[in-house]
Amino acid sequence: MFRKTAMVAVTAGALTFLLAGCGKTTLSTTKTTYKPNGLVAAVKGKSNVKKVHYQLDGGQTKTATVRNHTFVIQVPTKTTRQTVKIKAGSDTTTVHVKGAKKLVGYQKMATTYNQALIASKLSKSDQQAAKKLQTEGAALKKQQATIQAKVKQAQAQIKAGGTAAATGAKTLQTAAAQLKTKAASLQTTQKQVEAAMATAKKQVKSQLLPTKTPSDGIKNVLTTKDYKIRLNVQKGDVLGAAMIVPTKAFKNKTRQKNFGTAFALMTTTTGANAKKVMKQFQKETKDNSGSTTTIDPITSKGVRFTIGVSTSDLYIFMTK
């Protein structure tokens, strides 16, 4: 009787232990430190709960869903190292995300991009006029120092009086005439270019980057039917840029051209060699059989272009 009771007690104790083991929370991550990849760093881990909670640098608590015992926390990159505290039930773990390099200032990117896009819509004659305006303006700037020196000398001659005064007056008259002629030429050309630029700006109004700097975080700053431009902006700096392009856009020449123009301009704004990157991009996408979801990265002047392909879209990430 005693032996039977003892066996029942042992069995009950073992069952209690097993049940307690089944209810224990698990939490782990694949790494302790993560590197930025594209616009974010993907913190990956495993847990047996439905949701995990996390904080970035002690900020607001957020949640991530656990699917098939796996979770992914997308952490927008910053220039500084970030601390990610993760909690599942009573278990906690802490990982870190390395800082990312600044790609370009947003205002510089938007100004360069928009001006170049508008200029690309000018007619050949207007493009020549704009080039002439730039050349003449630069030349006049260089001549200003020489003209100012002559004016100063002439003023001294006039002040001295006598025969030198007549020479000085003539020099001033000649300098004034030169400036008047050049100014008139520049003004005429400038009016022509400004009118053409205003017309071109209307044509691409929906394709321009916002002039106002976006708030911190990851967001689509420009959406067209041919592509999206997504940026990670932190304190006015762009840490990463992405272009998302529907794969069907490549089957239409006009849509393909629109994407190509935008991609070339984005490449230029990041400081990379647009011609080199576009050539390599065309080669890589042409060689891609369609069975792979990634394409070899392209690097130019310190800028890294990572390309991924899904069934519906092509993704191009730009980072340093």
Coordinates of C-alpha atoms in Angstrom, one line a residue, residues 54-281:
Y54 CA 11.2 45.6 -27.4
Q55 CA 12.6 49.0 -26.8
L56 CA 15.1 51.0 -28.9
D57 CA 17.6 52.9 -26.7
G58 CA 15.1 52.9 -23.8
G59 CA 12.3 54.5 -25.9
Q60 CA 8.7 53.5 -26.3
T61 CA 7.9 49.8 -26.0
K62 CA 6.8 48.2 -29.3
T63 CA 5.7 44.7 -30.2
A64 CA 6.8 42.2 -32.9
T65 CA 4.7 39.1 -33.9
V66 CA 6.2 35.7 -33.5
R67 CA 5.4 33.3 -36.4
N68 CA 6.4 29.7 -36.3
H69 CA 8.6 30.5 -33.2
T70 CA 10.5 33.2 -35.2
F71 CA 10.4 36.9 -35.0
V72 CA 12.1 39.8 -36.9
I73 CA 12.5 43.3 -35.6
Q74 CA 13.2 45.9 -38.2
V75 CA 15.4 48.6 -36.7
P76 CA 15.8 51.8 -38.8
T77 CA 19.5 52.6 -38.8
K78 CA 21.1 55.7 -37.2
T79 CA 24.6 57.1 -37.3
T80 CA 25.0 56.0 -33.7
R81 CA 25.1 52.5 -32.1
Q82 CA 21.6 51.4 -30.9
T83 CA 20.6 49.2 -28.0
V84 CA 17.6 46.9 -28.5
K85 CA 16.1 45.4 -25.3
I86 CA 13.8 42.4 -26.1
K87 CA 11.3 40.9 -23.6
A88 CA 9.3 37.7 -23.9
G89 CA 7.3 36.9 -20.7
S90 CA 9.8 37.2 -17.9
D91 CA 12.8 36.6 -20.1
T92 CA 14.8 39.5 -21.5
T93 CA 17.8 39.9 -23.8
T94 CA 19.8 42.8 -25.2
V95 CA 21.4 43.2 -28.6
H96 CA 23.0 46.1 -30.4
V97 CA 22.8 47.6 -33.9
K98 CA 25.9 49.2 -35.4
G99 CA 25.7 52.8 -36.6
A100 CA 25.4 53.6 -40.3
K101 CA 27.3 56.1 -42.4
K102 CA 25.6 59.2 -43.7
L103 CA 24.8 58.9 -47.4
V104 CA 24.0 62.6 -48.2
G105 CA 22.2 65.5 -46.6
Y106 CA 18.5 65.5 -47.6
Q107 CA 18.4 69.2 -48.8
K108 CA 21.5 68.6 -51.0
M109 CA 19.9 65.5 -52.4
A110 CA 16.5 67.1 -53.1
T111 CA 18.1 70.3 -54.7
T112 CA 20.5 68.3 -56.9
Y113 CA 17.8 65.8 -58.0
N114 CA 15.1 68.3 -58.7
Q115 CA 17.3 70.7 -60.7
A116 CA 18.7 67.9 -62.8
L117 CA 15.2 66.4 -63.5
I118 CA 13.9 69.8 -64.5
A119 CA 16.9 70.4 -66.7
S120 CA 16.5 67.0 -68.4
K121 CA 13.1 68.1 -69.7
L122 CA 14.5 71.2 -71.5
S123 CA 14.7 71.3 -75.3
K124 CA 18.2 71.2 -76.9
S125 CA 18.1 75.0 -77.6
D126 CA 17.1 75.7 -74.0
Q127 CA 19.8 73.4 -72.7
Q128 CA 22.3 75.3 -74.8
A129 CA 21.0 78.6 -73.5
A130 CA 21.3 77.3 -69.9
K131 CA 24.9 76.2 -70.6
K132 CA 25.6 79.6 -72.2
L133 CA 24.2 81.4 -69.2
Q134 CA 26.4 79.3 -66.9
T135 CA 29.5 79.9 -69.0
E136 CA 28.9 83.6 -69.4
G137 CA 28.2 84.0 -65.7
A138 CA 31.4 82.3 -64.8
A139 CA 33.4 84.3 -67.3
L140 CA 31.9 87.6 -66.0
K141 CA 32.7 86.7 -62.4
K142 CA 36.4 86.2 -63.4
Q143 CA 36.4 89.5 -65.3
Q144 CA 35.0 91.4 -62.3
A145 CA 38.3 91.4 -60.5
T146 CA 40.1 92.9 -63.6
I147 CA 37.4 95.5 -64.2
Q148 CA 37.3 96.5 -60.5
A149 CA 41.1 97.0 -60.6
K150 CA 40.8 99.2 -63.7
V151 CA 38.0 101.2 -62.1
K152 CA 40.0 101.7 -58.9
Q153 CA 43.0 102.9 -61.0
A154 CA 40.7 105.2 -63.0
Q155 CA 39.2 106.8 -59.9
A156 CA 42.7 107.5 -58.6
Q157 CA 43.6 109.2 -62.0
I158 CA 40.5 111.4 -61.9
K159 CA 41.3 112.4 -58.3
A160 CA 44.9 113.3 -59.4
G161 CA 43.5 115.6 -62.1
G162 CA 45.3 116.9 -65.2
T163 CA 45.7 114.7 -68.2
A164 CA 45.4 111.6 -66.1
A165 CA 41.8 112.6 -65.2
A166 CA 40.8 112.4 -68.9
T167 CA 42.4 108.9 -69.2
G168 CA 40.6 107.8 -66.0
A169 CA 37.3 109.0 -67.2
K170 CA 37.6 107.2 -70.5
T171 CA 38.6 104.0 -68.7
L172 CA 35.5 104.2 -66.5
Q173 CA 33.3 104.9 -69.5
T174 CA 34.7 101.8 -71.3
A175 CA 34.3 99.6 -68.2
A176 CA 30.7 100.7 -67.7
A177 CA 29.9 100.0 -71.4
Q178 CA 31.4 96.5 -71.1
L179 CA 29.4 95.7 -68.0
K180 CA 26.2 97.1 -69.5
T181 CA 26.6 95.0 -72.7
K182 CA 27.4 91.8 -70.8
A183 CA 24.6 92.4 -68.3
A184 CA 22.1 92.9 -71.0
S185 CA 23.2 89.6 -72.8
L186 CA 23.0 87.7 -69.5
Q187 CA 19.6 89.1 -68.7
T188 CA 18.1 88.1 -72.0
T189 CA 19.5 84.6 -71.7
Q190 CA 18.4 84.3 -68.1
K191 CA 14.8 85.2 -69.0
Q192 CA 14.7 82.6 -71.7
V193 CA 16.1 79.9 -69.3
E194 CA 13.8 80.9 -66.5
A195 CA 10.8 80.6 -68.7
A196 CA 11.9 77.2 -70.0
M197 CA 12.6 76.0 -66.5
A198 CA 9.2 77.0 -65.3
T199 CA 7.6 75.1 -68.1
A200 CA 9.7 72.0 -67.5
K201 CA 9.0 72.2 -63.8
K202 CA 5.3 71.9 -64.5
Q203 CA 5.9 68.8 -66.6
V204 CA 7.7 67.0 -63.8
K205 CA 5.8 68.4 -60.8
S206 CA 4.6 65.0 -59.6
Q207 CA 8.1 63.6 -60.0
L208 CA 10.0 66.0 -57.8
L209 CA 11.3 65.2 -54.3
P210 CA 9.7 67.3 -51.5
T211 CA 11.6 70.5 -50.7
K212 CA 10.8 70.1 -47.0
T213 CA 13.1 67.7 -45.1
P214 CA 11.1 64.6 -44.0
S215 CA 10.8 63.9 -40.3
D216 CA 13.1 61.2 -38.8
G217 CA 12.3 57.6 -39.9
I218 CA 11.7 55.5 -43.0
K219 CA 9.0 56.7 -45.4
N220 CA 8.2 56.9 -49.1
V221 CA 9.0 60.5 -50.1
L222 CA 8.0 60.0 -53.7
T223 CA 5.5 57.7 -55.3
T224 CA 4.8 57.4 -59.1
K225 CA 3.3 54.7 -61.2
D226 CA 6.8 53.7 -62.3
Y227 CA 8.7 53.7 -59.1
K228 CA 8.8 54.6 -55.4
I229 CA 11.7 56.4 -53.6
R230 CA 12.0 55.4 -49.9
L231 CA 14.4 57.1 -47.6
N232 CA 15.7 56.6 -44.0
V233 CA 16.2 60.2 -42.8
Q234 CA 17.7 61.0 -39.4
K235 CA 18.2 64.6 -38.3
G236 CA 18.2 65.9 -41.9
D237 CA 20.7 63.3 -43.2
V238 CA 19.8 60.5 -45.6
L239 CA 21.4 57.2 -44.2
G240 CA 19.9 55.0 -46.8
A241 CA 17.8 55.3 -50.0
A242 CA 15.7 52.7 -51.8
M243 CA 13.9 52.6 -55.2
I244 CA 11.1 50.1 -55.5
V245 CA 10.2 49.4 -59.1
P246 CA 7.3 47.2 -60.4
T247 CA 8.9 44.5 -62.6
K248 CA 6.1 45.1 -65.2
A249 CA 7.4 48.6 -65.6
F250 CA 10.4 47.1 -67.5
K251 CA 8.1 45.8 -70.2
N252 CA 7.1 49.4 -71.2
K253 CA 9.7 51.6 -72.9
T254 CA 8.3 54.9 -71.5
R255 CA 8.0 53.5 -67.9
Q256 CA 11.5 52.0 -68.2
K257 CA 12.9 55.4 -69.3
N258 CA 11.2 57.2 -66.5
F259 CA 12.7 54.8 -64.0
G260 CA 16.1 55.0 -65.7
T261 CA 16.2 58.8 -65.4
A262 CA 15.2 58.7 -61.7
F263 CA 17.7 56.0 -60.9
A264 CA 20.5 57.9 -62.7
L265 CA 19.7 61.0 -60.8
M266 CA 19.5 59.2 -57.4
T267 CA 22.9 57.7 -58.2
T268 CA 24.3 61.1 -58.9
T269 CA 22.9 62.7 -55.7
T270 CA 24.6 60.0 -53.6
G271 CA 28.0 60.9 -55.2
A272 CA 28.4 57.7 -57.2
N273 CA 29.3 57.5 -60.9
A274 CA 25.9 57.3 -62.6
K275 CA 27.3 56.1 -65.9
K276 CA 29.3 53.2 -64.4
V277 CA 26.4 52.2 -62.1
M278 CA 23.8 52.2 -64.9
K279 CA 26.0 50.2 -67.1
Q280 CA 26.7 47.6 -64.5
F281 CA 23.0 47.5 -63.4

